[in-house]
CSV table of C-alpha atoms and ligand atoms in Angstrom, one decimal:
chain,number,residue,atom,x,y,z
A,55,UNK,CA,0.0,0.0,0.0
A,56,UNK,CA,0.9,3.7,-0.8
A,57,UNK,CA,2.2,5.5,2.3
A,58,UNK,CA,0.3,9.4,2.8
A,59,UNK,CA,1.4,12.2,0.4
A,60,UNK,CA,0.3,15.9,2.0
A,61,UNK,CA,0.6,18.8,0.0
A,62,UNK,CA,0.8,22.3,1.2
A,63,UNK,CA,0.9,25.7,0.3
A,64,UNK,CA,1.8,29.2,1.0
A,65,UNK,CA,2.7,32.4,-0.4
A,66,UNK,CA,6.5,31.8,0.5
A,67,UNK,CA,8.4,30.6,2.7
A,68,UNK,CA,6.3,31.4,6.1
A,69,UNK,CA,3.9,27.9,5.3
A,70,UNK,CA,7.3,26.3,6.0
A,71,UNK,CA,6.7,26.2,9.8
A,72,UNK,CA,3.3,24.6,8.9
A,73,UNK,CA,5.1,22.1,7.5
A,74,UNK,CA,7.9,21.4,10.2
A,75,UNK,CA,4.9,21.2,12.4
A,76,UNK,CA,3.3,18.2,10.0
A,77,UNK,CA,6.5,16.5,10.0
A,78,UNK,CA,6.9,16.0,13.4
A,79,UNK,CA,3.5,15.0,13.7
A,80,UNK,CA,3.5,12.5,10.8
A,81,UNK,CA,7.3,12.3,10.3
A,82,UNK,CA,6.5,9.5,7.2
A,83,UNK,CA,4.2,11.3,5.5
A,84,UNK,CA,5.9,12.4,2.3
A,85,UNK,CA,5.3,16.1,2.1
A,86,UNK,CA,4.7,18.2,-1.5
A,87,UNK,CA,5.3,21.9,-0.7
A,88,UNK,CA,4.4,25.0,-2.8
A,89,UNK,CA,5.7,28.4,-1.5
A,90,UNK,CA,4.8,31.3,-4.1
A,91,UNK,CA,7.8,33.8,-3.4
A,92,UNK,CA,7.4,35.5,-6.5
A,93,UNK,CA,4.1,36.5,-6.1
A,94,UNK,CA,4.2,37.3,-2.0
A,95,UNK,CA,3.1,39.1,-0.5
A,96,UNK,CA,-0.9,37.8,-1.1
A,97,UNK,CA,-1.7,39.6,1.9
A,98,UNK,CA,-2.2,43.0,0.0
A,99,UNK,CA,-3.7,41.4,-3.1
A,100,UNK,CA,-7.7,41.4,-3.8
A,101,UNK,CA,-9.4,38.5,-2.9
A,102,UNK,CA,-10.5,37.3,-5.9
A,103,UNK,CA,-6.5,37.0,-6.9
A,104,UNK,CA,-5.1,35.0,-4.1
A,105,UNK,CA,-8.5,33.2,-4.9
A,106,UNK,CA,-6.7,32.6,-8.3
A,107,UNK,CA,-3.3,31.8,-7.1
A,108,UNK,CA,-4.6,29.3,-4.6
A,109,UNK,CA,-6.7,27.6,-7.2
A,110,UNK,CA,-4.1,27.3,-9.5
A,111,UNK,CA,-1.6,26.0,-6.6
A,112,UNK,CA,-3.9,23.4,-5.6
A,113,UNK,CA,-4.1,22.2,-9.2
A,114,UNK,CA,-0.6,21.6,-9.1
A,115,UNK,CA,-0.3,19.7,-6.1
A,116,UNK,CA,-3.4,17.5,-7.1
A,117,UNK,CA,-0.6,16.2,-10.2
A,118,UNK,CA,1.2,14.7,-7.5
A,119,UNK,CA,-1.6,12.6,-6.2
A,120,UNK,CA,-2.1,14.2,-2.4
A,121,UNK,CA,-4.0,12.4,-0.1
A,122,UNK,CA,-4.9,15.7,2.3
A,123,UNK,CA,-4.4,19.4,1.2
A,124,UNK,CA,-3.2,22.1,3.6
A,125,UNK,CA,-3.5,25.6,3.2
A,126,UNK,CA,-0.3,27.0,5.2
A,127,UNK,CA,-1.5,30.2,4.4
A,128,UNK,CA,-3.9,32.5,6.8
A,129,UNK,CA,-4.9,34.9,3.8
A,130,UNK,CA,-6.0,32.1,0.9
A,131,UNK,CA,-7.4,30.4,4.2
A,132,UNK,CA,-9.7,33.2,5.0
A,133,UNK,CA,-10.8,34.0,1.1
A,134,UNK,CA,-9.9,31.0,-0.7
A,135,UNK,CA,-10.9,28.0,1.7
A,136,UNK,CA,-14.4,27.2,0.4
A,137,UNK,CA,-13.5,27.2,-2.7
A,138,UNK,CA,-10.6,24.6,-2.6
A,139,UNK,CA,-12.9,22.1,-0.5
A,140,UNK,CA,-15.4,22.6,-3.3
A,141,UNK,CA,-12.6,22.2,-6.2
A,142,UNK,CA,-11.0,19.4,-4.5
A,143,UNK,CA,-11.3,15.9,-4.4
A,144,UNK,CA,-9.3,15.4,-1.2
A,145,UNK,CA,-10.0,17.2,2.0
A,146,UNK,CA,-8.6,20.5,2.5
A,147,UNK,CA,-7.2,21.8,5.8
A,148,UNK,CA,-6.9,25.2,6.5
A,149,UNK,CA,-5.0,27.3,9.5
A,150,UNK,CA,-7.8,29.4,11.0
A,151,UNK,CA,-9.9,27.2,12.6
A,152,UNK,CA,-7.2,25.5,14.7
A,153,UNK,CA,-5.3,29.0,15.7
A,154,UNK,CA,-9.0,30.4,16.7
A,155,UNK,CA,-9.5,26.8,18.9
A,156,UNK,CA,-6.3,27.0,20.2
A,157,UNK,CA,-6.8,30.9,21.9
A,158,UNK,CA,-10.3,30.1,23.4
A,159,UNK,CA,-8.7,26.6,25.0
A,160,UNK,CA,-6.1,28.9,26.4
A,161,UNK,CA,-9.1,31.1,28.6
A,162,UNK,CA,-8.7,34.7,26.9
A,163,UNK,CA,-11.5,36.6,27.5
A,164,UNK,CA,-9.7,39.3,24.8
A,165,UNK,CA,-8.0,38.0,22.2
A,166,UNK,CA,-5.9,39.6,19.5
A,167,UNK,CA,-5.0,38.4,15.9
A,168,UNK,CA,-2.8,39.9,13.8
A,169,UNK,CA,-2.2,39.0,10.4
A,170,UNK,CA,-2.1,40.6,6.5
A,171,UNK,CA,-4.6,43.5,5.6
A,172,UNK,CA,-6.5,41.1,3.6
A,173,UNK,CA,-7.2,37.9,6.9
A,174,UNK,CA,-7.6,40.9,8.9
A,175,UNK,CA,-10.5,43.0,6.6
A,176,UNK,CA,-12.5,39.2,6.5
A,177,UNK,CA,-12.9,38.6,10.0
A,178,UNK,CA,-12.4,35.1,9.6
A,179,UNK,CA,-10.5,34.9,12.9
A,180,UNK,CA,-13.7,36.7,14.5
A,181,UNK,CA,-16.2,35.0,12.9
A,182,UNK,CA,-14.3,31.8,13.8
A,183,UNK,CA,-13.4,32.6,17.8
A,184,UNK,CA,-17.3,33.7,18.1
A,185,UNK,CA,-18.4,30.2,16.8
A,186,UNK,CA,-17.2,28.6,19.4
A,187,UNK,CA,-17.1,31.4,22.5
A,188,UNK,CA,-19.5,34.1,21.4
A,189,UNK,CA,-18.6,35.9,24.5
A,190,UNK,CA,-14.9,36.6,23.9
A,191,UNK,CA,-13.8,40.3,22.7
A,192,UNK,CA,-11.7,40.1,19.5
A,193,UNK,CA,-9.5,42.5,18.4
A,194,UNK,CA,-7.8,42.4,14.7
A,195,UNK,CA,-4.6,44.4,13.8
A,196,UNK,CA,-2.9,43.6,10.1
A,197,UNK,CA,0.8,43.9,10.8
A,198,UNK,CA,1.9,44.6,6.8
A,199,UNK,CA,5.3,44.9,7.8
A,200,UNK,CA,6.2,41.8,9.3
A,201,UNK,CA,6.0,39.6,6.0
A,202,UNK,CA,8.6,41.9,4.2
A,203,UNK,CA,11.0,41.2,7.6
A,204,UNK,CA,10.6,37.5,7.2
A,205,UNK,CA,10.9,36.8,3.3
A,206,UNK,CA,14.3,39.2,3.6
A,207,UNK,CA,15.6,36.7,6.9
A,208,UNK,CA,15.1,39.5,9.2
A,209,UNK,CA,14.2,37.7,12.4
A,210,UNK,CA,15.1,39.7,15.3
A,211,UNK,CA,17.2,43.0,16.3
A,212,UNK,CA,16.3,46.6,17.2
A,213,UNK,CA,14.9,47.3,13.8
A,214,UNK,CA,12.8,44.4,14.0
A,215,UNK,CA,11.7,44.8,17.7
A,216,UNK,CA,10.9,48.5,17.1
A,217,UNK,CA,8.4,47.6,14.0
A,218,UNK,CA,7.1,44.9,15.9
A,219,UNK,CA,6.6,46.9,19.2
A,220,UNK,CA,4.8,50.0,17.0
A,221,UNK,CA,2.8,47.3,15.2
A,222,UNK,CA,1.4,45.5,18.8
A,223,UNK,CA,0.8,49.1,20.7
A,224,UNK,CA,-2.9,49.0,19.8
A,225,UNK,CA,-3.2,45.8,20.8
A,226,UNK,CA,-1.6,45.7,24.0
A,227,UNK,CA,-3.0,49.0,24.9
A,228,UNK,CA,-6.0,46.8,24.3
A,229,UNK,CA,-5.1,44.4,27.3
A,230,UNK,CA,-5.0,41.4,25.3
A,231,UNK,CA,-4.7,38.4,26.9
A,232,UNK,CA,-3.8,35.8,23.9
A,233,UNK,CA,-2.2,36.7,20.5
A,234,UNK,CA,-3.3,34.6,17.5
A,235,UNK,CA,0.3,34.6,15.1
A,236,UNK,CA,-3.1,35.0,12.2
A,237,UNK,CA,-0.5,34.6,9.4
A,238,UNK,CA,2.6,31.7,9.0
A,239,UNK,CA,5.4,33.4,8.7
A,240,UNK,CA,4.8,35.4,11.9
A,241,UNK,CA,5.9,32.2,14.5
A,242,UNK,CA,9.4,32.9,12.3
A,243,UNK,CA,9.2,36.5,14.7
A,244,UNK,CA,7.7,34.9,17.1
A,245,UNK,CA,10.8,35.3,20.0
A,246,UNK,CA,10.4,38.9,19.1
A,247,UNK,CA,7.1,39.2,19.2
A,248,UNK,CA,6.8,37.4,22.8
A,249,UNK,CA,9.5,39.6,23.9
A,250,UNK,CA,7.5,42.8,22.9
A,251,UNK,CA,4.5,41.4,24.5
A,252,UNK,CA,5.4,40.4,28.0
A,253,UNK,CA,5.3,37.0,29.7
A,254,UNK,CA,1.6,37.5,30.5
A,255,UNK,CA,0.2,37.4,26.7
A,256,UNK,CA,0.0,34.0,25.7
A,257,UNK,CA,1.2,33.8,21.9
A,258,UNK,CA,-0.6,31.6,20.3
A,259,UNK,CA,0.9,29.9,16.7
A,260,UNK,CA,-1.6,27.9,14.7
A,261,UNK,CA,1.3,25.8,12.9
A,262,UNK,CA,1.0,23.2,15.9
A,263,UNK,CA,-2.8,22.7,16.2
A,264,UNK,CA,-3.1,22.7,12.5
A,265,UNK,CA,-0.6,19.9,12.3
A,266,UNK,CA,-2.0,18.1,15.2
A,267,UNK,CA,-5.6,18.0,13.1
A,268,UNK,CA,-3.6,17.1,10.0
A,269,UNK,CA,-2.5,14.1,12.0
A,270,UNK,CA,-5.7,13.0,13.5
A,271,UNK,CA,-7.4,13.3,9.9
A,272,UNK,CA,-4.8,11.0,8.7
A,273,UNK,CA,-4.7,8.7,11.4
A,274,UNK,CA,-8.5,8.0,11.1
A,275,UNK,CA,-8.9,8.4,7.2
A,276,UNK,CA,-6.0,6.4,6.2
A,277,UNK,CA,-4.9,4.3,9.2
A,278,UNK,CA,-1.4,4.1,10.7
A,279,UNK,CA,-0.3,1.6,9.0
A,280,UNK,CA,-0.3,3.8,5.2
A,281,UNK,CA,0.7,6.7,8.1
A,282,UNK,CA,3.9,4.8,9.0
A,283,UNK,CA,5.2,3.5,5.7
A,284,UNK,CA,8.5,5.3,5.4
A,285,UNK,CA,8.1,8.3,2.3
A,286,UNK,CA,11.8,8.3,1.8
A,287,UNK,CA,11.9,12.2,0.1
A,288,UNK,CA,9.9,15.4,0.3
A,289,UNK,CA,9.4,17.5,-2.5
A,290,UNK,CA,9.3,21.6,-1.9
A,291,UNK,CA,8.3,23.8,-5.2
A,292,UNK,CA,9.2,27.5,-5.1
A,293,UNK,CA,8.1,30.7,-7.3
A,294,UNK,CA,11.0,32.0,-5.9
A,295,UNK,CA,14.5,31.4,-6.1
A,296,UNK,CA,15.6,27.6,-5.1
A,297,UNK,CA,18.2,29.0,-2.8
A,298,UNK,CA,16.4,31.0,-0.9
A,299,UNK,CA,14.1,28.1,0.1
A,300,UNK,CA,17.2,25.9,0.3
A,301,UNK,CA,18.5,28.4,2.9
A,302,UNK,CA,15.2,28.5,5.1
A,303,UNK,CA,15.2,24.4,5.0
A,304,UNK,CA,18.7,24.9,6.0
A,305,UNK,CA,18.6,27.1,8.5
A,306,UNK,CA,15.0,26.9,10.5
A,307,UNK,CA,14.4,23.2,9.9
A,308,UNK,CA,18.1,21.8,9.9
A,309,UNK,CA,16.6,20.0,6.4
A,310,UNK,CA,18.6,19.5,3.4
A,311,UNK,CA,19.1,17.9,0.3
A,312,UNK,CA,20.8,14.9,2.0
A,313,UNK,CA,17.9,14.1,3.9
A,314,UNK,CA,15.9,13.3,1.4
A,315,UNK,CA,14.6,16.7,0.1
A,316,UNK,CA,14.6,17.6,-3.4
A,317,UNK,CA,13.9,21.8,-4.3
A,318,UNK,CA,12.7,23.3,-7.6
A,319,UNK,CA,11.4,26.4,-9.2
A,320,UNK,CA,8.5,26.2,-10.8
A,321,UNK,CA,7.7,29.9,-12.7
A,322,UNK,CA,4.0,31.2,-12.3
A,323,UNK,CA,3.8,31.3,-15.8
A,324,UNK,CA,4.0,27.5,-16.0
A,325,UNK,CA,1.8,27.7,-12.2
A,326,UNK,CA,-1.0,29.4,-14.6
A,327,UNK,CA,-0.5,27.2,-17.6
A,328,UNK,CA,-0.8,24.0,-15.9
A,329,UNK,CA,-3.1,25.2,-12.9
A,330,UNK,CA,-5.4,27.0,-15.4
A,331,UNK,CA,-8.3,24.0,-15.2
A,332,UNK,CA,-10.5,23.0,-12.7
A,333,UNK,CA,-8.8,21.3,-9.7
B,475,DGL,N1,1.8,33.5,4.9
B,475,DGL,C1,0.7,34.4,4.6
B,475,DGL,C2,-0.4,34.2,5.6
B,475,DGL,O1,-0.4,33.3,6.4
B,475,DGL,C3,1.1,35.8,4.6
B,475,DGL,C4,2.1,36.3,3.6
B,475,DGL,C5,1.5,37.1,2.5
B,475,DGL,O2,1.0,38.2,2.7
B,475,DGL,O3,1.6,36.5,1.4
B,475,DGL,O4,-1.3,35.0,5.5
């Protein structure tokens, strides 16, 4: 029997941590990455583009035969999400839902998400928190500087704790008590972003509870004995340039070509061409 193949996407290199979180929850899953560097950041874009991107993504990975789809991505999760599981013929995962579980299971009574303009300007966060605790106070802040920071390996210093700190203000002035991380590549600032908080605002990443229902949902659809047949490589496809994921694998996942991981560019003109039908 075929062992699990889970693809997932982003609009760069921030879905990564979605997918370290995956692996160590289904370490033989063999996973099929797409981070689109050249087009990030989606967080500015309309709607109805990242709509476009993420369908055209999700084509792509469908050539390779997933099993489960994840949406690393907070912004084609809060516009795009309906869509895929409509388009799709596998179940689709996406990062909201678990990151909104997560900060009412920690007790909050006022909760704050940051994310891009466009996650923000949905709600989906809100809309999500008040489905399961209509009581909680919610309050949304898009942090458009952080992505730039991340995609450039910016990570911490006093640059990047002065943005973060004038980003936060509102919300801390707020009295937040838990801090959704409402976009992936934000648990890559996360040290910083704790820091600038205080030890009394519980930061909350989504990366972990996605990848713990990613886990389940394999466990019971597939059964652990396709969940443990060892996937000897991972495949991770790039917009970008190869080397800059090659670096990130490198350098926040200790993951290299030696360990069975194979990188290559795909070009969003070839992403359009063979992503242009239905999924
Ligand atoms: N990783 C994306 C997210 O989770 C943000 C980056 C972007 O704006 O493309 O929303």
């Amino acid at each position: 029997m075929d062992g699990i193949t889970i693809g997932i996407f982003d609009s760069g290199i921030g879905g990564l941590t979605v997918a370290r979180a995956v692996h160590e929850a289904i370490p033989n899953a063999r996973l099929i990455y797409f981070g689109d560097t050249a087009r990030c950041p989606y967080g500015d874009r309309s709607p109805a583009e990242v709509r476009t991107f993420a369908l055209q993504i999700a084509r792509l990975l469908s050539n390779f035969s997933v099993d489960l789809m994840v949406v690393a991505c907070n912004t084609a999760t809060a516009v795009a999400l309906d869509d895929l599981r409509q388009r799709c013929n596998v179940p689709v995962l996406g990062v909201i839902e678990p990151g909104a579980r997560a900060a009412v299971r920690s007790g909050a009574a006022r909760i704050g998400v940051i994310g891009t303009v466009v996650t923000i300007a949905s709600g989906a966060y809100e809309q999500a928190i008040h489905r399961i605790a209509p009581e909680a106070q919610v309050f949304g802040r898009a942090c458009p500087a952080f992505v730039p920071l991340v995609e450039q390996g910016k990570l911490d210093g006093p640059d990047v704790e002065q943005i973060v700190r004038e980003s936060l203000a509102p919300l801390l002035d707020a009295g937040v008590e838990a801090l959704i991380l409402g976009c992936t590549h934000y648990p890559l600032l996360q040290s910083v972003i704790q820091r600038v908080a205080g030890p009394h605002v519980r930061v909350i990443s989504s990366a972990a509870e996605t990848a713990a229902e990613v886990a389940a949902r394999c466990y019971e659809g597939f059964g652990t004995s396709r969940a443990s047949l060892a996937r000897p490589w991972h495949l991770f496809m790039t917009s970008g340039a190869p080397e800059r994921m090659r670096h990130a694998l490198r350098d926040w996942f200790q993951w290299d070509e030696a360990v069975g991981v194979r990188i290559v560019h795909v070009s969003t003109d070839a992403l359009a061409v063979v992503g242009a039908q239905d999924v």
